[in-house]
Amino acid sequence: MRQPRILLVSVVLCLGILQCDIGHRSPYNFTSPSYLRTTSGVMPVDEVWSGEILLTGDILIPFGVTLAIEPGTVVRFTARSDDQHWDGEFDPADRSTYGAVMISMLVYGTVIAQGTADAPILMISTAVSPDTMDWGGFEIFESGAVSLEQVVFKNSYQGFYFHSRSS
């Protein structure tokens, strides 16, 4: 008689745990472009970003590809961590580690970020206590074009860096 009760109690507990888990849902819907999306690497085709975007590593926009960022979008750069570069540790005393751990947007194509006064676009760090060394910024190469309006950059190391050929 004791074993069936233990089995019954175990089943009830398991169902209760499953019910709790089923009832708990993430506030983010990963299939909807209006919620959090995680990305890094090469962007192979034109994209439109909206909602919340999490960059976990450098993002490269190649020549011929356009990234459009809609008003109100929040682009979060993972602080001092770049999954496209290096797994080492950041050392503030060693300037050679800076670029390897700071995410940058490498623009060979086109970025159009048109925020509004009521819905600016935010480019920010994920750090709890943000610092100017949290993410790199935009690196714009000769073929790259960037059009920004009502975009707020916070906690980037360089904001913009323009690459050009020397004569």
mmCIF file of C-alpha atoms in Angstrom, residues 56-60 77 82 99 101-107 135-139:
data_model
loop_
_atom_site.group_PDB
_atom_site.id
_atom_site.type_symbol
_atom_site.label_atom_id
_atom_site.label_comp_id
_atom_site.label_asym_id
_atom_site.label_seq_id
_atom_site.Cartn_x
_atom_site.Cartn_y
_atom_site.Cartn_z
ATOM 1 C CA THR A 56 27.132 38.836 -29.322
ATOM 2 C CA GLY A 57 29.985 39.506 -31.726
ATOM 3 C CA ASP A 58 31.134 41.683 -34.597
ATOM 4 C CA ILE A 59 28.540 42.136 -37.318
ATOM 5 C CA LEU A 60 29.789 42.647 -40.867
ATOM 6 C CA PHE A 77 26.244 45.165 -27.646
ATOM 7 C CA ASP A 82 33.055 39.135 -28.906
ATOM 8 C CA GLY A 99 39.731 45.248 -30.121
ATOM 9 C CA VAL A 101 36.820 41.867 -26.840
ATOM 10 C CA MET A 102 34.839 44.835 -28.109
ATOM 11 C CA ILE A 103 32.058 44.231 -30.610
ATOM 12 C CA SER A 104 32.029 46.473 -33.666
ATOM 13 C CA MET A 105 29.713 46.936 -36.609
ATOM 14 C CA LEU A 106 31.903 46.607 -39.725
ATOM 15 C CA VAL A 107 30.216 48.527 -42.539
ATOM 16 C CA TRP A 135 31.840 47.905 -27.202
ATOM 17 C CA GLY A 136 33.847 49.214 -30.136
ATOM 18 C CA GLY A 137 31.551 51.252 -32.374
ATOM 19 C CA PHE A 138 30.963 51.505 -36.122
ATOM 20 C CA GLU A 139 33.911 50.882 -38.430
#
